PDB file of C-alpha atoms in Angstrom:
ATOM      1  CA  MET C  11      80.392  29.069  -2.397  1.00  0.00           C
ATOM      2  CA  THR C  12      82.205  27.611   1.399  1.00  0.00           C
ATOM      3  CA  ALA C  13      82.393  28.575   4.319  1.00  0.00           C
ATOM      4  CA  ASP C  14      85.531  29.764   4.272  1.00  0.00           C
ATOM      5  CA  LEU C  15      84.939  31.776   1.235  1.00  0.00           C
ATOM      6  CA  LEU C  16      82.545  33.410   2.885  1.00  0.00           C
ATOM      7  CA  THR C  17      83.889  34.124   6.633  1.00  0.00           C
ATOM      8  CA  THR C  18      87.977  33.700   6.894  1.00  0.00           C
ATOM      9  CA  LEU C  19      89.431  33.646   2.969  1.00  0.00           C
ATOM     10  CA  HIS C  20      87.517  36.991   3.374  1.00  0.00           C
ATOM     11  CA  ARG C  21      87.006  40.273   5.553  1.00  0.00           C
ATOM     12  CA  GLU C  22      83.625  40.455   6.299  1.00  0.00           C
ATOM     13  CA  ASP C  23      82.531  43.634   4.885  1.00  0.00           C
ATOM     14  CA  ASP C  24      83.891  42.445   1.457  1.00  0.00           C
ATOM     15  CA  VAL C  25      82.116  39.161   1.805  1.00  0.00           C
ATOM     16  CA  ARG C  26      78.369  41.247   2.589  1.00  0.00           C
ATOM     17  CA  ALA C  27      79.248  44.085  -0.283  1.00  0.00           C
ATOM     18  CA  MET C  28      79.839  40.823  -2.700  1.00  0.00           C
ATOM     19  CA  LEU C  29      76.708  39.059  -1.730  1.00  0.00           C
ATOM     20  CA  ALA C  30      74.588  42.314  -1.833  1.00  0.00           C
ATOM     21  CA  ALA C  31      76.276  42.708  -5.594  1.00  0.00           C
ATOM     22  CA  LEU C  32      75.305  39.822  -6.362  1.00  0.00           C
ATOM     23  CA  ARG C  33      71.115  40.015  -5.259  1.00  0.00           C
ATOM     24  CA  GLY C  34      71.020  43.364  -6.965  1.00  0.00           C
ATOM     25  CA  ALA C  35      72.343  41.495 -10.251  1.00  0.00           C
ATOM     26  CA  GLY C  36      69.608  39.101 -10.308  1.00  0.00           C
ATOM     27  CA  CYS C  37      70.873  35.965  -7.731  1.00  0.00           C
ATOM     28  CA  THR C  38      68.207  34.569  -6.904  1.00  0.00           C
ATOM     29  CA  TYR C  39      69.918  30.635  -5.562  1.00  0.00           C
ATOM     30  CA  LEU C  40      73.099  29.901  -4.033  1.00  0.00           C
ATOM     31  CA  TYR C  41      74.142  26.149  -3.307  1.00  0.00           C
ATOM     32  CA  MET C  42      77.305  26.087  -0.631  1.00  0.00           C
ATOM     33  CA  GLY C  43      78.646  22.470  -0.347  1.00  0.00           C
ATOM     34  CA  ILE C  44      78.829  21.940   3.735  1.00  0.00           C
ATOM     35  CA  GLU C  45      80.122  18.386   3.263  1.00  0.00           C
ATOM     36  CA  SER C  46      80.015  17.681   7.179  1.00  0.00           C
ATOM     37  CA  MET C  47      79.508  19.332  10.380  1.00  0.00           C
ATOM     38  CA  SER C  48      81.684  16.761  12.247  1.00  0.00           C
ATOM     39  CA  SER C  49      85.040  18.748  13.073  1.00  0.00           C
ATOM     40  CA  GLU C  50      86.983  15.370  13.063  1.00  0.00           C
ATOM     41  CA  VAL C  51      85.926  14.682   9.532  1.00  0.00           C
ATOM     42  CA  MET C  52      86.548  18.148   8.303  1.00  0.00           C
ATOM     43  CA  GLU C  53      90.177  18.076   9.580  1.00  0.00           C
ATOM     44  CA  HIS C  54      90.832  16.284   6.388  1.00  0.00           C
ATOM     45  CA  VAL C  55      89.064  18.415   3.966  1.00  0.00           C
ATOM     46  CA  HIS C  56      91.015  20.418   1.073  1.00  0.00           C
ATOM     47  CA  LYS C  57      86.918  23.622   1.719  1.00  0.00           C
ATOM     48  CA  ASN C  58      88.160  23.855   5.343  1.00  0.00           C
ATOM     49  CA  ILE C  59      91.227  26.098   4.440  1.00  0.00           C
ATOM     50  CA  ARG C  60      91.996  27.894   7.522  1.00  0.00           C
ATOM     51  CA  ARG C  61      91.468  25.908  10.436  1.00  0.00           C
ATOM     52  CA  VAL C  62      91.078  28.553  13.309  1.00  0.00           C
ATOM     53  CA  THR C  63      90.661  27.312  16.689  1.00  0.00           C
ATOM     54  CA  ASP C  64      88.402  29.791  17.778  1.00  0.00           C
ATOM     55  CA  PHE C  65      86.403  29.503  14.335  1.00  0.00           C
ATOM     56  CA  PRO C  66      85.639  26.105  14.123  1.00  0.00           C
ATOM     57  CA  TRP C  67      83.773  24.505  10.887  1.00  0.00           C
ATOM     58  CA  LYS C  68      79.843  24.429  12.353  1.00  0.00           C
ATOM     59  CA  ALA C  69      80.674  28.129  13.277  1.00  0.00           C
ATOM     60  CA  LYS C  70      81.674  28.892  10.080  1.00  0.00           C
ATOM     61  CA  VAL C  71      79.054  27.274   8.513  1.00  0.00           C
ATOM     62  CA  ARG C  72      76.324  29.132  10.310  1.00  0.00           C
ATOM     63  CA  THR C  73      78.087  32.421   9.393  1.00  0.00           C
ATOM     64  CA  ALA C  74      78.270  32.087   6.248  1.00  0.00           C
ATOM     65  CA  LEU C  75      74.347  30.782   5.684  1.00  0.00           C
ATOM     66  CA  SER C  76      73.766  33.827   8.183  1.00  0.00           C
ATOM     67  CA  ARG C  77      75.101  36.332   5.849  1.00  0.00           C
ATOM     68  CA  ILE C  78      73.828  34.744   2.790  1.00  0.00           C
ATOM     69  CA  ARG C  79      70.114  34.535   4.119  1.00  0.00           C
ATOM     70  CA  GLU C  80      70.519  38.292   5.890  1.00  0.00           C
ATOM     71  CA  ALA C  81      71.444  39.356   2.126  1.00  0.00           C
ATOM     72  CA  GLY C  82      68.075  37.914   1.123  1.00  0.00           C
ATOM     73  CA  ILE C  83      69.592  35.194  -0.952  1.00  0.00           C
ATOM     74  CA  PRO C  84      68.124  31.598  -0.159  1.00  0.00           C
ATOM     75  CA  VAL C  85      70.828  28.941  -0.233  1.00  0.00           C
ATOM     76  CA  GLY C  86      70.779  24.897  -0.908  1.00  0.00           C
ATOM     77  CA  SER C  87      73.412  22.548   0.674  1.00  0.00           C
ATOM     78  CA  SER C  88      75.242  19.373  -0.209  1.00  0.00           C
ATOM     79  CA  VAL C  89      76.191  17.132   2.787  1.00  0.00           C
ATOM     80  CA  LEU C  90      78.580  14.694   1.976  1.00  0.00           C
ATOM     81  CA  PHE C  91      79.156  11.268   3.982  1.00  0.00           C
ATOM     82  CA  GLY C  92      81.723   9.119   4.044  1.00  0.00           C
ATOM     83  CA  LEU C  93      84.988  11.508   4.119  1.00  0.00           C
ATOM     84  CA  GLU C  94      87.461  10.298   6.292  1.00  0.00           C
ATOM     85  CA  GLY C  95      87.406  10.338   9.557  1.00  0.00           C
ATOM     86  CA  GLU C  96      83.464   8.838   9.212  1.00  0.00           C
ATOM     87  CA  THR C  97      81.891   6.816  11.988  1.00  0.00           C
ATOM     88  CA  ARG C  98      78.497   6.548  12.966  1.00  0.00           C
ATOM     89  CA  ARG C  99      79.199   8.887  14.931  1.00  0.00           C
ATOM     90  CA  THR C 100      79.714  11.580  13.044  1.00  0.00           C
ATOM     91  CA  ILE C 101      77.624  10.718  11.092  1.00  0.00           C
ATOM     92  CA  GLU C 102      74.611  11.533  13.892  1.00  0.00           C
ATOM     93  CA  GLU C 103      76.775  14.324  14.147  1.00  0.00           C
ATOM     94  CA  THR C 104      75.692  16.226  10.933  1.00  0.00           C
ATOM     95  CA  VAL C 105      72.385  15.004  10.443  1.00  0.00           C
ATOM     96  CA  HIS C 106      71.637  16.737  13.988  1.00  0.00           C
ATOM     97  CA  GLU C 107      72.951  20.028  12.757  1.00  0.00           C
ATOM     98  CA  VAL C 108      72.427  20.175   9.477  1.00  0.00           C
ATOM     99  CA  GLY C 109      68.588  19.765  10.852  1.00  0.00           C
ATOM    100  CA  GLN C 110      69.428  22.459  13.372  1.00  0.00           C
ATOM    101  CA  LEU C 111      70.103  24.410  10.392  1.00  0.00           C
ATOM    102  CA  VAL C 112      66.427  23.598   9.114  1.00  0.00           C
ATOM    103  CA  ASP C 113      65.198  24.646  11.984  1.00  0.00           C
ATOM    104  CA  ASP C 114      67.051  27.899  11.835  1.00  0.00           C
ATOM    105  CA  GLY C 115      65.974  28.926   8.602  1.00  0.00           C
ATOM    106  CA  LEU C 116      69.343  28.937   6.922  1.00  0.00           C
ATOM    107  CA  VAL C 117      69.012  26.374   4.111  1.00  0.00           C
ATOM    108  CA  MET C 118      65.940  25.472   1.902  1.00  0.00           C
ATOM    109  CA  LEU C 119      66.917  22.538   0.261  1.00  0.00           C
ATOM    110  CA  ALA C 120      70.080  19.684   2.154  1.00  0.00           C
ATOM    111  CA  SER C 121      71.455  17.084  -0.111  1.00  0.00           C
ATOM    112  CA  PRO C 122      72.759  14.225   1.015  1.00  0.00           C
ATOM    113  CA  ASN C 123      75.426  12.612  -0.464  1.00  0.00           C
ATOM    114  CA  ILE C 124      77.667   9.530  -0.272  1.00  0.00           C
ATOM    115  CA  LEU C 125      81.139  10.074  -1.291  1.00  0.00           C
ATOM    116  CA  THR C 126      81.974   8.288  -4.600  1.00  0.00           C
ATOM    117  CA  TYR C 127      85.020   7.281  -5.924  1.00  0.00           C
ATOM    118  CA  HIS C 128      85.747   8.809  -9.743  1.00  0.00           C
ATOM    119  CA  PRO C 129      89.352   7.921 -11.633  1.00  0.00           C
ATOM    120  CA  ALA C 130      92.160  10.072 -11.312  1.00  0.00           C
ATOM    121  CA  THR C 131      91.149  11.712  -7.714  1.00  0.00           C
ATOM    122  CA  ARG C 132      92.864  11.718  -4.795  1.00  0.00           C
ATOM    123  CA  ILE C 133      90.931   9.775  -2.539  1.00  0.00           C
ATOM    124  CA  THR C 134      90.695   7.151  -5.323  1.00  0.00           C
ATOM    125  CA  LYS C 135      93.934   6.416  -5.079  1.00  0.00           C
ATOM    126  CA  SER C 136      94.450   6.748  -1.902  1.00  0.00           C
ATOM    127  CA  HIS C 137      91.222   4.296  -0.507  1.00  0.00           C
ATOM    128  CA  GLY C 138      93.121   1.827  -2.898  1.00  0.00           C
ATOM    129  CA  MET C 139      90.147   1.957  -5.298  1.00  0.00           C
ATOM    130  CA  ARG C 140      91.770   3.302  -8.691  1.00  0.00           C
ATOM    131  CA  GLU C 141      91.541   0.022 -10.158  1.00  0.00           C
ATOM    132  CA  LYS C 142      88.620  -1.579  -9.034  1.00  0.00           C
ATOM    133  CA  LEU C 143      86.320   1.221 -10.488  1.00  0.00           C
ATOM    134  CA  ASP C 144      83.309   0.223 -12.875  1.00  0.00           C
ATOM    135  CA  TYR C 145      81.820   2.903 -14.813  1.00  0.00           C
ATOM    136  CA  HIS C 146      81.321   0.963 -18.358  1.00  0.00           C
ATOM    137  CA  SER C 147      79.428  -2.485 -17.570  1.00  0.00           C
ATOM    138  CA  PRO C 148      76.115  -1.319 -18.786  1.00  0.00           C
ATOM    139  CA  ASP C 149      74.215  -3.978 -15.981  1.00  0.00           C
ATOM    140  CA  ILE C 150      75.310  -2.781 -12.129  1.00  0.00           C
ATOM    141  CA  ASP C 151      73.025  -3.729 -10.307  1.00  0.00           C
ATOM    142  CA  ASN C 152      71.729  -0.288  -8.603  1.00  0.00           C
ATOM    143  CA  ARG C 153      68.845  -0.948  -5.939  1.00  0.00           C
ATOM    144  CA  PRO C 154      68.600   0.429  -2.571  1.00  0.00           C
ATOM    145  CA  PRO C 155      69.743   2.312  -0.582  1.00  0.00           C
ATOM    146  CA  TYR C 156      72.030   3.584  -3.510  1.00  0.00           C
ATOM    147  CA  ILE C 157      69.684   4.818  -5.759  1.00  0.00           C
ATOM    148  CA  TYR C 158      68.005   7.814  -3.079  1.00  0.00           C
ATOM    149  CA  PHE C 159      71.742   9.673  -3.648  1.00  0.00           C
ATOM    150  CA  GLU C 160      73.520  10.784  -6.437  1.00  0.00           C
ATOM    151  CA  GLU C 161      76.145   8.926  -8.075  1.00  0.00           C
ATOM    152  CA  ALA C 162      76.279   6.137  -5.423  1.00  0.00           C
ATOM    153  CA  PHE C 163      76.187   2.651  -6.962  1.00  0.00           C
ATOM    154  CA  PRO C 164      77.364  -0.477  -5.378  1.00  0.00           C
ATOM    155  CA  GLY C 165      81.709  -0.798  -5.273  1.00  0.00           C
ATOM    156  CA  VAL C 166      82.170   2.967  -6.145  1.00  0.00           C
ATOM    157  CA  VAL C 167      80.953   4.394  -3.016  1.00  0.00           C
ATOM    158  CA  SER C 168      83.079   5.399  -0.199  1.00  0.00           C
ATOM    159  CA  ARG C 169      84.416   2.332   1.811  1.00  0.00           C
ATOM    160  CA  ARG C 170      84.408   4.329   4.910  1.00  0.00           C
ATOM    161  CA  LEU C 171      80.839   3.357   5.047  1.00  0.00           C
ATOM    162  CA  SER C 172      79.199  -0.446   5.195  1.00  0.00           C
ATOM    163  CA  GLU C 173      75.394  -0.523   2.846  1.00  0.00           C
ATOM    164  CA  ASP C 174      74.182  -0.649   6.596  1.00  0.00           C
ATOM    165  CA  ASP C 175      75.317   3.119   7.168  1.00  0.00           C
ATOM    166  CA  ILE C 176      74.204   4.095   3.603  1.00  0.00           C
ATOM    167  CA  TRP C 177      70.428   3.135   4.806  1.00  0.00           C
ATOM    168  CA  PHE C 178      70.823   5.110   7.876  1.00  0.00           C
ATOM    169  CA  ILE C 179      71.303   8.105   6.311  1.00  0.00           C
ATOM    170  CA  HIS C 180      68.554   7.657   3.791  1.00  0.00           C
ATOM    171  CA  GLU C 181      66.027   7.464   6.320  1.00  0.00           C
ATOM    172  CA  ALA C 182      67.920   9.085   8.648  1.00  0.00           C
ATOM    173  CA  THR C 183      68.389  12.709   6.912  1.00  0.00           C
ATOM    174  CA  ALA C 184      64.176  11.924   5.435  1.00  0.00           C
ATOM    175  CA  LYS C 185      63.059  11.899   9.419  1.00  0.00           C
ATOM    176  CA  ARG C 186      65.394  14.634  10.593  1.00  0.00           C
ATOM    177  CA  TRP C 187      65.555  17.143   7.441  1.00  0.00           C
ATOM    178  CA  GLY C 188      61.871  16.477   6.262  1.00  0.00           C
ATOM    179  CA  ALA C 189      61.001  17.785   3.206  1.00  0.00           C
ATOM    180  CA  ILE C 190      63.766  20.234   3.188  1.00  0.00           C
ATOM    181  CA  ARG C 191      65.843  17.052   1.884  1.00  0.00           C
ATOM    182  CA  ASN C 192      66.278  16.688  -2.019  1.00  0.00           C
ATOM    183  CA  SER C 193      63.928  14.252  -2.503  1.00  0.00           C
ATOM    184  CA  ALA C 194      60.487  14.710  -0.310  1.00  0.00           C
ATOM    185  CA  GLU C 195      59.077  11.166   0.892  1.00  0.00           C
ATOM    186  CA  PRO C 196      61.915   9.232   0.054  1.00  0.00           C
ATOM    187  CA  GLU C 197      61.556   5.329   0.495  1.00  0.00           C
ATOM    188  CA  LEU C 198      62.102   3.740   4.019  1.00  0.00           C
ATOM    189  CA  ARG C 199      63.055  -0.033   3.661  1.00  0.00           C
TER     190      ARG C 199
END
């Protein structure tokens, strides 16, 4: 599920009917990629298809999650740090805004993730990482803070994030999102 799919790409009545049909067919959980709650970051993300000035990304995410909740389907979310335009301020904004979604009961799971480069992807090429990826060495030094995120390893994560940023994301999401975060009690440094 994407916020655009549930807000701007289809009519509200059609979205509500689709969600009701999903629930009626036995759907008990949906997973939605929030990505970021920063409009500066979402300017560069392909999931933000219809950039409507009077319906910003944050409102799309909240509306989409509200529609899913109204349909009686619990929802989890993926939050991705390290995209184009990411700064410490946008990280803090996203941590806070997702925390508000948690507080409002709109998400039952929030999974913080670090942008990880993969072969043959556009972002890997644009960040100049295509020739620097190593997915074959058995002795990659995977250690904190990388081990607290899916797919995060030194040398293959967003060049927009320092290791200090990754620690900050780990600690800030643990503190703000609490048990809703995908790992209940993460170790802090």
